[in-house]
PDB file of C-alpha atoms and ligand atoms in Angstrom:
ATOM      1  CA  MET A 926     -91.027  -6.820  -4.708  1.00 93.00           C
ATOM      2  CA  LEU A 927     -87.724  -5.056  -5.190  1.00 96.00           C
ATOM      3  CA  ASN A 928     -84.777  -7.192  -4.113  1.00 98.00           C
ATOM      4  CA  ILE A 929     -81.289  -5.779  -4.403  1.00 98.00           C
ATOM      5  CA  ILE A 930     -77.996  -7.577  -3.981  1.00 98.00           C
ATOM      6  CA  LEU A 931     -75.632  -4.802  -2.975  1.00 98.00           C
ATOM      7  CA  GLY A 932     -72.135  -5.799  -4.041  1.00 98.00           C
ATOM      8  CA  GLY A 933     -68.746  -4.168  -3.729  1.00 98.00           C
ATOM      9  CA  ALA A 934     -65.478  -4.521  -1.875  1.00 97.00           C
ATOM     10  CA  PRO A 935     -65.217  -3.887   1.863  1.00 96.00           C
ATOM     11  CA  GLY A 936     -65.356  -0.101   2.314  1.00 95.00           C
ATOM     12  CA  SER A 937     -67.222   0.516  -0.951  1.00 97.00           C
ATOM     13  CA  GLY A 938     -70.140   1.961   1.051  1.00 96.00           C
ATOM     14  CA  LYS A 939     -72.625  -0.927   1.223  1.00 97.00           C
ATOM     15  CA  GLY A 940     -73.820  -0.153   4.777  1.00 96.00           C
ATOM     16  CA  THR A 941     -74.336   3.571   4.172  1.00 97.00           C
ATOM     17  CA  ILE A 942     -76.035   3.077   0.811  1.00 98.00           C
ATOM     18  CA  SER A 943     -78.257   0.305   2.207  1.00 98.00           C
ATOM     19  CA  GLU A 944     -79.677   2.790   4.711  1.00 97.00           C
ATOM     20  CA  LEU A 945     -80.433   5.326   1.986  1.00 98.00           C
ATOM     21  CA  ILE A 946     -82.166   2.704  -0.188  1.00 98.00           C
ATOM     22  CA  MET A 947     -84.033   1.331   2.819  1.00 97.00           C
ATOM     23  CA  ASN A 948     -85.411   4.771   3.737  1.00 97.00           C
ATOM     24  CA  GLN A 949     -86.392   5.697   0.201  1.00 96.00           C
ATOM     25  CA  TYR A 950     -87.921   2.400  -0.938  1.00 96.00           C
ATOM     26  CA  GLY A 951     -89.075   0.850   2.365  1.00 96.00           C
ATOM     27  CA  LEU A 952     -86.971  -2.268   1.917  1.00 97.00           C
ATOM     28  CA  GLN A 953     -85.599  -4.557   4.610  1.00 97.00           C
ATOM     29  CA  HIS A 954     -81.854  -4.580   5.123  1.00 97.00           C
ATOM     30  CA  LEU A 955     -80.042  -7.851   5.677  1.00 97.00           C
ATOM     31  CA  SER A 956     -76.366  -7.327   6.479  1.00 97.00           C
ATOM     32  CA  THR A 957     -74.771 -10.729   6.965  1.00 97.00           C
ATOM     33  CA  GLY A 958     -71.778  -9.019   8.627  1.00 96.00           C
ATOM     34  CA  ASP A 959     -74.135  -7.456  11.220  1.00 95.00           C
ATOM     35  CA  VAL A 960     -75.827 -10.827  11.856  1.00 95.00           C
ATOM     36  CA  LEU A 961     -72.426 -12.477  12.376  1.00 96.00           C
ATOM     37  CA  ARG A 962     -71.222  -9.686  14.673  1.00 95.00           C
ATOM     38  CA  ALA A 963     -74.418 -10.056  16.758  1.00 95.00           C
ATOM     39  CA  GLU A 964     -73.656 -13.778  17.106  1.00 96.00           C
ATOM     40  CA  ILE A 965     -70.118 -12.940  18.276  1.00 96.00           C
ATOM     41  CA  LYS A 966     -71.513 -10.443  20.788  1.00 95.00           C
ATOM     42  CA  SER A 967     -73.850 -13.095  22.223  1.00 96.00           C
ATOM     43  CA  GLY A 968     -70.752 -14.990  23.371  1.00 96.00           C
ATOM     44  CA  SER A 969     -72.011 -18.339  21.999  1.00 96.00           C
ATOM     45  CA  VAL A 970     -69.631 -21.112  20.941  1.00 96.00           C
ATOM     46  CA  LEU A 971     -70.667 -20.460  17.338  1.00 95.00           C
ATOM     47  CA  GLY A 972     -69.910 -16.766  17.904  1.00 96.00           C
ATOM     48  CA  GLN A 973     -66.405 -17.630  19.095  1.00 97.00           C
ATOM     49  CA  GLU A 974     -65.788 -19.714  15.966  1.00 96.00           C
ATOM     50  CA  ILE A 975     -67.063 -16.889  13.758  1.00 97.00           C
ATOM     51  CA  ASP A 976     -64.915 -14.339  15.610  1.00 96.00           C
ATOM     52  CA  ALA A 977     -61.762 -16.315  14.846  1.00 96.00           C
ATOM     53  CA  ILE A 978     -62.654 -16.329  11.136  1.00 97.00           C
ATOM     54  CA  ILE A 979     -63.747 -12.689  10.799  1.00 96.00           C
ATOM     55  CA  SER A 980     -60.853 -11.189  12.739  1.00 95.00           C
ATOM     56  CA  LYS A 981     -58.431 -12.856  10.309  1.00 95.00           C
ATOM     57  CA  GLY A 982     -60.330 -11.418   7.336  1.00 95.00           C
ATOM     58  CA  ASN A 983     -61.470 -14.829   6.062  1.00 97.00           C
ATOM     59  CA  LEU A 984     -64.955 -15.879   4.954  1.00 98.00           C
ATOM     60  CA  VAL A 985     -67.384 -17.868   7.090  1.00 98.00           C
ATOM     61  CA  PRO A 986     -68.093 -21.244   5.392  1.00 98.00           C
ATOM     62  CA  ASP A 987     -70.716 -21.204   2.637  1.00 98.00           C
ATOM     63  CA  SER A 988     -72.945 -23.810   4.310  1.00 97.00           C
ATOM     64  CA  LYS A 989     -73.378 -21.648   7.438  1.00 97.00           C
ATOM     65  CA  MET A 990     -74.129 -18.549   5.370  1.00 97.00           C
ATOM     66  CA  ILE A 991     -76.606 -20.310   3.089  1.00 98.00           C
ATOM     67  CA  ASP A 992     -78.461 -21.733   6.132  1.00 96.00           C
ATOM     68  CA  LEU A 993     -78.659 -18.206   7.531  1.00 96.00           C
ATOM     69  CA  ILE A 994     -80.177 -16.820   4.316  1.00 97.00           C
ATOM     70  CA  GLU A 995     -82.585 -19.742   3.950  1.00 97.00           C
ATOM     71  CA  ASN A 996     -83.824 -19.180   7.476  1.00 96.00           C
ATOM     72  CA  TYR A 997     -84.177 -15.432   6.823  1.00 97.00           C
ATOM     73  CA  LEU A 998     -86.206 -15.956   3.642  1.00 97.00           C
ATOM     74  CA  ASN A 999     -88.441 -18.560   5.317  1.00 97.00           C
ATOM     75  CA  ASN A1000     -89.369 -15.987   7.953  1.00 96.00           C
ATOM     76  CA  LEU A1001     -89.957 -13.019   5.660  1.00 96.00           C
ATOM     77  CA  ALA A1002     -93.187 -11.119   6.440  1.00 94.00           C
ATOM     78  CA  PRO A1003     -95.822 -11.492   3.674  1.00 92.00           C
ATOM     79  CA  ASP A1004     -96.072  -7.698   3.291  1.00 95.00           C
ATOM     80  CA  CYS A1005     -92.310  -7.254   2.851  1.00 96.00           C
ATOM     81  CA  LYS A1006     -91.638  -4.794   0.004  1.00 96.00           C
ATOM     82  CA  GLY A1007     -88.236  -6.275  -0.730  1.00 97.00           C
ATOM     83  CA  VAL A1008     -84.813  -6.992   0.674  1.00 98.00           C
ATOM     84  CA  ILE A1009     -81.368  -5.456   0.348  1.00 98.00           C
ATOM     85  CA  PHE A1010     -78.804  -8.240   0.584  1.00 98.00           C
ATOM     86  CA  ASP A1011     -75.708  -6.508   1.966  1.00 98.00           C
ATOM     87  CA  GLY A1012     -72.600  -8.711   2.100  1.00 96.00           C
ATOM     88  CA  PHE A1013     -74.234 -11.778   0.568  1.00 98.00           C
ATOM     89  CA  PRO A1014     -73.439 -13.597  -1.677  1.00 98.00           C
ATOM     90  CA  ARG A1015     -69.666 -13.472  -1.291  1.00 98.00           C
ATOM     91  CA  THR A1016     -68.850 -16.598  -3.300  1.00 98.00           C
ATOM     92  CA  VAL A1017     -70.229 -18.108  -6.498  1.00 98.00           C
ATOM     93  CA  GLU A1018     -71.468 -21.040  -4.405  1.00 98.00           C
ATOM     94  CA  GLN A1019     -73.517 -18.607  -2.297  1.00 98.00           C
ATOM     95  CA  ALA A1020     -74.744 -16.837  -5.451  1.00 98.00           C
ATOM     96  CA  LYS A1021     -76.026 -20.109  -6.902  1.00 98.00           C
ATOM     97  CA  ALA A1022     -77.745 -20.996  -3.629  1.00 98.00           C
ATOM     98  CA  LEU A1023     -79.347 -17.538  -3.418  1.00 98.00           C
ATOM     99  CA  THR A1024     -80.670 -17.823  -6.971  1.00 98.00           C
ATOM    100  CA  GLU A1025     -82.277 -21.178  -6.104  1.00 98.00           C
ATOM    101  CA  LEU A1026     -83.722 -19.921  -2.822  1.00 98.00           C
ATOM    102  CA  LEU A1027     -85.160 -16.796  -4.455  1.00 98.00           C
ATOM    103  CA  THR A1028     -86.765 -18.869  -7.196  1.00 98.00           C
ATOM    104  CA  ALA A1029     -88.263 -21.203  -4.581  1.00 97.00           C
ATOM    105  CA  HIS A1030     -89.772 -18.139  -2.860  1.00 96.00           C
ATOM    106  CA  ASN A1031     -91.039 -16.658  -6.125  1.00 96.00           C
ATOM    107  CA  MET A1032     -88.598 -13.799  -5.788  1.00 96.00           C
ATOM    108  CA  ASP A1033     -86.045 -12.201  -8.066  1.00 96.00           C
ATOM    109  CA  ALA A1034     -83.111  -9.839  -7.493  1.00 97.00           C
ATOM    110  CA  VAL A1035     -80.680  -7.587  -9.333  1.00 98.00           C
ATOM    111  CA  MET A1036     -77.097  -6.980  -8.313  1.00 98.00           C
ATOM    112  CA  ILE A1037     -75.916  -3.394  -7.892  1.00 98.00           C
ATOM    113  CA  ASP A1038     -72.153  -3.327  -7.533  1.00 98.00           C
ATOM    114  CA  LEU A1039     -70.518  -0.363  -5.775  1.00 98.00           C
ATOM    115  CA  TYR A1040     -67.160   0.345  -7.360  1.00 98.00           C
ATOM    116  CA  ALA A1041     -64.521   2.344  -5.493  1.00 97.00           C
ATOM    117  CA  GLU A1042     -60.770   2.508  -6.019  1.00 97.00           C
ATOM    118  CA  GLU A1043     -58.518   0.612  -3.649  1.00 95.00           C
ATOM    119  CA  SER A1044     -56.826   3.736  -2.213  1.00 95.00           C
ATOM    120  CA  VAL A1045     -60.272   5.251  -1.448  1.00 96.00           C
ATOM    121  CA  ILE A1046     -61.416   2.019   0.191  1.00 96.00           C
ATOM    122  CA  ILE A1047     -58.319   1.664   2.381  1.00 96.00           C
ATOM    123  CA  ASN A1048     -58.659   5.269   3.594  1.00 94.00           C
ATOM    124  CA  ARG A1049     -62.340   4.776   4.410  1.00 94.00           C
ATOM    125  CA  LEU A1050     -61.736   1.562   6.335  1.00 95.00           C
ATOM    126  CA  ILE A1051     -58.788   2.948   8.290  1.00 95.00           C
ATOM    127  CA  ASN A1052     -60.926   5.967   9.245  1.00 93.00           C
ATOM    128  CA  ARG A1053     -63.885   3.744  10.153  1.00 92.00           C
ATOM    129  CA  GLY A1054     -61.545   1.638  12.309  1.00 92.00           C
ATOM    130  CA  LYS A1055     -60.891   4.665  14.537  1.00 92.00           C
ATOM    131  CA  THR A1056     -64.484   4.506  15.824  1.00 93.00           C
ATOM    132  CA  SER A1057     -66.050   1.198  14.687  1.00 89.00           C
ATOM    133  CA  GLY A1058     -64.346  -1.017  17.250  1.00 88.00           C
ATOM    134  CA  ARG A1059     -64.272  -3.709  14.544  1.00 87.00           C
ATOM    135  CA  ALA A1060     -61.421  -6.188  14.926  1.00 88.00           C
ATOM    136  CA  ASP A1061     -61.096  -6.391  11.122  1.00 92.00           C
ATOM    137  CA  ASP A1062     -60.692  -2.642  10.426  1.00 91.00           C
ATOM    138  CA  ASN A1063     -56.879  -2.593  10.681  1.00 93.00           C
ATOM    139  CA  LEU A1064     -54.441  -2.341   7.767  1.00 93.00           C
ATOM    140  CA  GLU A1065     -53.270  -5.972   7.840  1.00 94.00           C
ATOM    141  CA  THR A1066     -56.796  -7.428   7.933  1.00 95.00           C
ATOM    142  CA  ILE A1067     -58.090  -4.854   5.424  1.00 95.00           C
ATOM    143  CA  LYS A1068     -55.461  -6.041   2.911  1.00 96.00           C
ATOM    144  CA  LYS A1069     -56.433  -9.664   3.550  1.00 97.00           C
ATOM    145  CA  ARG A1070     -60.146  -8.824   3.105  1.00 96.00           C
ATOM    146  CA  LEU A1071     -59.411  -7.044  -0.198  1.00 97.00           C
ATOM    147  CA  ASP A1072     -57.468 -10.072  -1.349  1.00 97.00           C
ATOM    148  CA  VAL A1073     -60.341 -12.399  -0.386  1.00 98.00           C
ATOM    149  CA  TYR A1074     -62.709 -10.034  -2.204  1.00 98.00           C
ATOM    150  CA  GLN A1075     -60.683 -10.201  -5.443  1.00 97.00           C
ATOM    151  CA  THR A1076     -60.271 -13.979  -5.449  1.00 98.00           C
ATOM    152  CA  GLN A1077     -63.569 -15.219  -3.980  1.00 98.00           C
ATOM    153  CA  THR A1078     -66.185 -12.462  -4.280  1.00 98.00           C
ATOM    154  CA  LYS A1079     -65.364 -10.709  -7.573  1.00 98.00           C
ATOM    155  CA  PRO A1080     -66.473 -13.796  -9.595  1.00 98.00           C
ATOM    156  CA  VAL A1081     -69.986 -13.226  -8.184  1.00 98.00           C
ATOM    157  CA  CYS A1082     -70.212 -10.119 -10.414  1.00 98.00           C
ATOM    158  CA  GLU A1083     -69.591 -12.215 -13.504  1.00 98.00           C
ATOM    159  CA  TYR A1084     -72.173 -14.731 -12.322  1.00 98.00           C
ATOM    160  CA  PHE A1085     -74.917 -12.066 -12.215  1.00 98.00           C
ATOM    161  CA  LEU A1086     -73.600 -10.396 -15.382  1.00 98.00           C
ATOM    162  CA  ASN A1087     -74.136 -13.675 -17.223  1.00 98.00           C
ATOM    163  CA  LEU A1088     -77.702 -13.733 -15.889  1.00 97.00           C
ATOM    164  CA  ARG A1089     -78.131 -10.120 -17.177  1.00 97.00           C
ATOM    165  CA  LYS A1090     -78.832  -8.990 -13.623  1.00 97.00           C
ATOM    166  CA  TYR A1091     -75.725  -6.908 -12.986  1.00 98.00           C
ATOM    167  CA  PHE A1092     -75.244  -3.134 -12.731  1.00 98.00           C
ATOM    168  CA  MET A1093     -72.246  -1.141 -11.542  1.00 98.00           C
ATOM    169  CA  VAL A1094     -72.278   2.325  -9.987  1.00 98.00           C
ATOM    170  CA  ASN A1095     -69.379   4.605  -9.077  1.00 98.00           C
ATOM    171  CA  SER A1096     -68.948   4.820  -5.313  1.00 97.00           C
ATOM    172  CA  ASN A1097     -65.704   6.827  -5.237  1.00 96.00           C
ATOM    173  CA  ILE A1098     -67.141  10.252  -4.494  1.00 95.00           C
ATOM    174  CA  ASN A1099     -69.755  10.330  -1.709  1.00 96.00           C
ATOM    175  CA  PRO A1100     -72.999   8.560  -0.642  1.00 97.00           C
ATOM    176  CA  THR A1101     -75.291  11.190  -2.236  1.00 97.00           C
ATOM    177  CA  CYS A1102     -73.617  10.749  -5.598  1.00 97.00           C
ATOM    178  CA  THR A1103     -73.746   6.936  -5.352  1.00 98.00           C
ATOM    179  CA  PHE A1104     -77.382   6.947  -4.283  1.00 98.00           C
ATOM    180  CA  SER A1105     -78.493   9.238  -7.110  1.00 98.00           C
ATOM    181  CA  GLN A1106     -76.992   6.797  -9.629  1.00 98.00           C
ATOM    182  CA  ILE A1107     -78.956   3.977  -7.974  1.00 98.00           C
ATOM    183  CA  GLU A1108     -82.188   6.000  -8.051  1.00 97.00           C
ATOM    184  CA  ALA A1109     -81.656   6.677 -11.759  1.00 97.00           C
ATOM    185  CA  LEU A1110     -81.000   2.999 -12.366  1.00 97.00           C
ATOM    186  CA  LEU A1111     -84.128   1.887 -10.509  1.00 96.00           C
ATOM    187  CA  THR A1112     -86.239   4.505 -12.325  1.00 95.00           C
ATOM    188  CA  MET A1113     -84.909   3.192 -15.619  1.00 93.00           C
ATOM    189  CA  MET A1114     -85.934  -0.299 -14.504  1.00 89.00           C
ATOM    190  CA  ASN A1115     -89.409   1.026 -13.541  1.00 80.00           C
ATOM    191  CA  LYS A1116     -88.915   0.141  -9.871  1.00 78.00           C
TER     192      LYS A1116
HETATM  193  P1  AMP B1691     -69.052  -7.077   6.375  1.00 51.44           P
HETATM  194  O1  AMP B1691     -69.678  -6.446   7.578  1.00 51.44           O
HETATM  195  O2  AMP B1691     -70.027  -7.320   5.265  1.00 51.44           O
HETATM  196  O3  AMP B1691     -67.807  -6.349   5.916  1.00 51.44           O
HETATM  197  O4  AMP B1691     -68.563  -8.544   6.826  1.00 51.44           O
HETATM  198  C1  AMP B1691     -67.575  -8.706   7.836  1.00 51.44           C
HETATM  199  C2  AMP B1691     -67.039 -10.104   7.780  1.00 51.44           C
HETATM  200  O5  AMP B1691     -68.091 -11.051   8.035  1.00 51.44           O
HETATM  201  C3  AMP B1691     -66.451 -10.553   6.438  1.00 51.44           C
HETATM  202  O6  AMP B1691     -65.114 -10.112   6.269  1.00 51.44           O
HETATM  203  C4  AMP B1691     -66.542 -12.074   6.565  1.00 51.44           C
HETATM  204  O7  AMP B1691     -65.552 -12.565   7.432  1.00 51.44           O
HETATM  205  C5  AMP B1691     -67.888 -12.243   7.279  1.00 51.44           C
HETATM  206  N1  AMP B1691     -69.004 -12.369   6.297  1.00 51.44           N
HETATM  207  C6  AMP B1691     -70.018 -11.482   6.083  1.00 51.44           C
HETATM  208  N2  AMP B1691     -70.830 -11.914   5.110  1.00 51.44           N
HETATM  209  C7  AMP B1691     -70.319 -13.097   4.690  1.00 51.44           C
HETATM  210  C8  AMP B1691     -70.690 -14.025   3.676  1.00 51.44           C
HETATM  211  N3  AMP B1691     -71.754 -13.819   2.879  1.00 51.44           N
HETATM  212  N4  AMP B1691     -69.927 -15.133   3.527  1.00 51.44           N
HETATM  213  C9  AMP B1691     -68.858 -15.364   4.310  1.00 51.44           C
HETATM  214  N5  AMP B1691     -68.440 -14.534   5.271  1.00 51.44           N
HETATM  215  C10 AMP B1691     -69.166 -13.396   5.469  1.00 51.44           C
END
Protein backbone atom coordinates (compact mmCIF):
# COMPACT_ATOMS: atom_id res chain seq x y z
CA MET A 1 0.00 0.00 0.00
CA LEU A 2 1.12 3.53 -0.74
CA ASN A 3 -0.22 6.02 1.79
CA ILE A 4 0.65 9.68 1.39
CA ILE A 5 0.05 12.50 3.83
CA LEU A 6 -0.10 15.54 1.59
CA GLY A 7 0.95 18.56 3.63
CA GLY A 8 1.27 22.24 2.87
CA ALA A 9 -0.38 25.55 3.63
CA PRO A 10 -3.83 26.42 2.31
CA GLY A 11 -3.39 27.20 -1.40
CA SER A 12 -0.21 25.13 -1.76
CA GLY A 13 -2.02 22.90 -4.28
CA LYS A 14 -3.04 19.86 -2.21
CA GLY A 15 -6.39 19.33 -3.99
CA THR A 16 -4.97 19.60 -7.51
CA ILE A 17 -1.95 17.43 -6.76
CA SER A 18 -4.11 14.83 -4.99
CA GLU A 19 -6.05 14.34 -8.22
CA LEU A 20 -2.87 13.84 -10.23
CA ILE A 21 -1.50 11.30 -7.73
CA MET A 22 -4.88 9.56 -7.54
CA ASN A 23 -5.05 9.13 -11.33
CA GLN A 24 -1.48 7.95 -11.70
CA TYR A 25 -1.26 5.58 -8.73
CA GLY A 26 -4.91 4.53 -8.25
CA LEU A 27 -5.06 5.79 -4.68
CA GLN A 28 -8.11 6.94 -2.74
CA HIS A 29 -8.35 10.61 -1.89
CA LEU A 30 -9.52 11.69 1.54
CA SER A 31 -9.91 15.45 1.79
CA THR A 32 -11.07 16.28 5.30
CA GLY A 33 -12.07 19.77 4.09
CA ASP A 34 -14.38 18.18 1.47
CA VAL A 35 -15.91 15.86 4.10
CA LEU A 36 -16.56 18.83 6.40
CA ARG A 37 -18.04 20.92 3.58
CA ALA A 38 -20.38 18.02 2.69
CA GLU A 39 -21.54 17.95 6.32
CA ILE A 40 -22.22 21.70 6.17
CA LYS A 41 -24.17 21.24 2.93
CA SER A 42 -26.35 18.56 4.55
CA GLY A 43 -27.69 21.27 6.87
CA SER A 44 -27.24 19.12 10.01
CA VAL A 45 -26.69 20.65 13.45
CA LEU A 46 -23.12 19.34 13.34
CA GLY A 47 -22.75 20.98 9.92
CA GLN A 48 -23.85 24.32 11.36
CA GLU A 49 -21.27 24.05 14.14
CA ILE A 50 -18.55 23.18 11.62
CA ASP A 51 -19.60 26.07 9.36
CA ALA A 52 -19.10 28.57 12.18
CA ILE A 53 -15.57 27.23 12.75
CA ILE A 54 -14.46 26.96 9.11
CA SER A 55 -15.78 30.34 8.01
CA LYS A 56 -13.64 32.00 10.70
CA GLY A 57 -10.56 30.11 9.49
CA ASN A 58 -10.21 28.07 12.70
CA LEU A 59 -9.63 24.33 13.05
CA VAL A 60 -12.35 21.80 13.87
CA PRO A 61 -11.55 20.14 17.24
CA ASP A 62 -9.05 17.26 17.13
CA SER A 63 -11.45 14.73 18.68
CA LYS A 64 -14.00 15.20 15.87
CA MET A 65 -11.32 14.92 13.19
CA ILE A 66 -9.70 11.84 14.71
CA ASP A 67 -13.12 10.11 14.95
CA LEU A 68 -13.66 10.90 11.27
CA ILE A 69 -10.33 9.34 10.26
CA GLU A 70 -10.83 6.30 12.50
CA ASN A 71 -14.20 5.68 10.91
CA TYR A 72 -12.71 6.11 7.42
CA LEU A 73 -9.90 3.63 8.08
CA ASN A 74 -12.30 1.09 9.62
CA ASN A 75 -14.31 1.12 6.41
CA LEU A 76 -11.43 0.93 3.94
CA ALA A 77 -11.97 -1.65 1.17
CA PRO A 78 -9.57 -4.63 1.44
CA ASP A 79 -8.32 -4.06 -2.12
CA CYS A 80 -7.52 -0.38 -1.51
CA LYS A 81 -4.13 0.47 -3.06
CA GLY A 82 -3.53 3.32 -0.65
CA VAL A 83 -4.81 6.64 0.58
CA ILE A 84 -3.89 10.28 0.06
CA PHE A 85 -4.59 12.15 3.29
CA ASP A 86 -5.30 15.71 2.14
CA GLY A 87 -5.73 18.22 4.97
CA PHE A 88 -5.08 15.75 7.78
CA PRO A 89 -3.28 15.82 10.17
CA ARG A 90 -3.35 19.54 10.92
CA THR A 91 -2.08 19.36 14.50
CA VAL A 92 0.56 17.28 16.25
CA GLU A 93 -2.24 15.68 18.27
CA GLN A 94 -3.86 14.53 15.02
CA ALA A 95 -0.47 13.34 13.70
CA LYS A 96 0.07 11.18 16.78
CA ALA A 97 -3.43 9.73 16.49
CA LEU A 98 -2.94 9.00 12.78
CA THR A 99 0.34 7.21 13.47
CA GLU A 100 -1.40 5.00 16.05
CA LEU A 101 -4.39 4.31 13.81
CA LEU A 102 -2.17 3.42 10.84
CA THR A 103 -0.12 1.06 12.98
CA ALA A 104 -3.31 -0.59 14.25
CA HIS A 105 -4.37 -1.13 10.62
CA ASN A 106 -0.94 -2.43 9.59
CA MET A 107 -0.42 0.62 7.43
CA ASP A 108 2.34 3.16 7.04
CA ALA A 109 2.55 6.60 5.42
CA VAL A 110 5.04 9.23 4.29
CA MET A 111 4.45 12.96 4.40
CA ILE A 112 4.97 14.97 1.22
CA ASP A 113 4.91 18.66 2.03
CA LEU A 114 4.02 21.14 -0.74
CA TYR A 115 5.96 24.34 -0.23
CA ALA A 116 4.82 27.58 -1.85
CA GLU A 117 5.63 31.17 -0.95
CA GLU A 118 3.05 33.21 0.90
CA SER A 119 2.51 35.74 -1.93
CA VAL A 120 1.88 32.85 -4.39
CA ILE A 121 -0.55 31.22 -1.96
CA ILE A 122 -2.53 34.41 -1.32
CA ASN A 123 -2.88 35.05 -5.06
CA ARG A 124 -4.06 31.49 -5.69
CA LEU A 125 -6.63 31.59 -2.91
CA ILE A 126 -7.99 35.00 -3.89
CA ASN A 127 -8.36 33.74 -7.48
CA ARG A 128 -9.98 30.49 -6.32
CA GLY A 129 -12.39 32.54 -4.20
CA LYS A 130 -13.79 34.15 -7.36
CA THR A 131 -15.33 30.80 -8.38
CA SER A 132 -15.12 28.40 -5.41
CA GLY A 133 -18.01 29.86 -3.43
CA ARG A 134 -16.01 28.98 -0.30
CA ALA A 135 -16.76 31.21 2.68
CA ASP A 136 -13.10 31.00 3.75
CA ASP A 137 -11.51 32.15 0.46
CA ASN A 138 -11.48 35.88 1.31
CA LEU A 139 -8.42 37.92 2.30
CA GLU A 140 -9.26 38.23 6.01
CA THR A 141 -9.95 34.51 6.48
CA ILE A 142 -7.00 33.53 4.26
CA LYS A 143 -4.66 35.48 6.57
CA LYS A 144 -6.20 33.80 9.61
CA ARG A 145 -5.83 30.35 7.98
CA LEU A 146 -2.16 31.04 7.18
CA ASP A 147 -1.62 32.08 10.77
CA VAL A 148 -3.31 28.90 12.05
CA TYR A 149 -1.16 26.93 9.60
CA GLN A 150 2.09 28.43 10.95
CA THR A 151 1.23 27.97 14.63
CA GLN A 152 -0.72 24.69 14.66
CA THR A 153 0.03 22.75 11.47
CA LYS A 154 3.70 23.53 10.71
CA PRO A 155 4.85 21.50 13.77
CA VAL A 156 3.37 18.41 12.06
CA CYS A 157 6.24 18.62 9.54
CA GLU A 158 8.79 18.35 12.33
CA TYR A 159 6.87 15.44 13.81
CA PHE A 160 7.19 13.41 10.58
CA LEU A 161 10.75 14.66 10.00
CA ASN A 162 11.72 13.16 13.35
CA LEU A 163 10.16 9.87 12.23
CA ARG A 164 12.23 10.12 8.98
CA LYS A 165 9.00 10.15 6.99
CA TYR A 166 9.10 13.71 5.66
CA PHE A 167 9.77 15.06 2.17
CA MET A 168 9.30 18.56 0.78
CA VAL A 169 8.61 19.52 -2.83
CA ASN A 170 8.47 22.95 -4.45
CA SER A 171 4.91 23.89 -5.34
CA ASN A 172 5.54 27.49 -6.44
CA ILE A 173 5.52 26.98 -10.19
CA ASN A 174 2.65 24.82 -11.51
CA PRO A 175 0.97 21.42 -10.87
CA THR A 176 2.97 19.61 -13.59
CA CYS A 177 6.24 20.70 -12.05
CA THR A 178 5.10 19.74 -8.53
CA PHE A 179 3.81 16.36 -9.68
CA SER A 180 7.01 15.45 -11.52
CA GLN A 181 8.98 16.03 -8.31
CA ILE A 182 6.57 13.70 -6.49
CA GLU A 183 6.89 11.03 -9.19
CA ALA A 184 10.68 11.23 -8.92
CA LEU A 185 10.45 10.95 -5.15
CA LEU A 186 8.17 7.91 -5.27
CA THR A 187 10.39 6.24 -7.89
CA MET A 188 13.37 6.81 -5.62
CA MET A 189 11.39 5.16 -2.82
CA ASN A 190 10.52 2.23 -5.14
CA LYS A 191 6.79 2.97 -4.96
P1 LIG B 1 -9.23 22.56 3.41
O1 LIG B 1 -10.29 22.25 2.40
O2 LIG B 1 -8.28 21.42 3.63
O3 LIG B 1 -8.53 23.87 3.13
O4 LIG B 1 -9.98 22.76 4.82
C1 LIG B 1 -10.92 23.80 5.01
C2 LIG B 1 -11.16 23.99 6.48
O5 LIG B 1 -11.71 22.79 7.06
C3 LIG B 1 -9.92 24.29 7.33
O6 LIG B 1 -9.56 25.66 7.29
C4 LIG B 1 -10.41 23.87 8.72
O7 LIG B 1 -11.30 24.82 9.25
C5 LIG B 1 -11.24 22.62 8.39
N1 LIG B 1 -10.40 21.39 8.44
C6 LIG B 1 -10.05 20.59 7.39
N2 LIG B 1 -9.27 19.58 7.80
C7 LIG B 1 -9.11 19.75 9.14
C8 LIG B 1 -8.37 19.05 10.13
N3 LIG B 1 -7.62 17.97 9.84
N4 LIG B 1 -8.43 19.52 11.40
C9 LIG B 1 -9.17 20.60 11.72
N5 LIG B 1 -9.87 21.31 10.84
C10 LIG B 1 -9.85 20.90 9.54
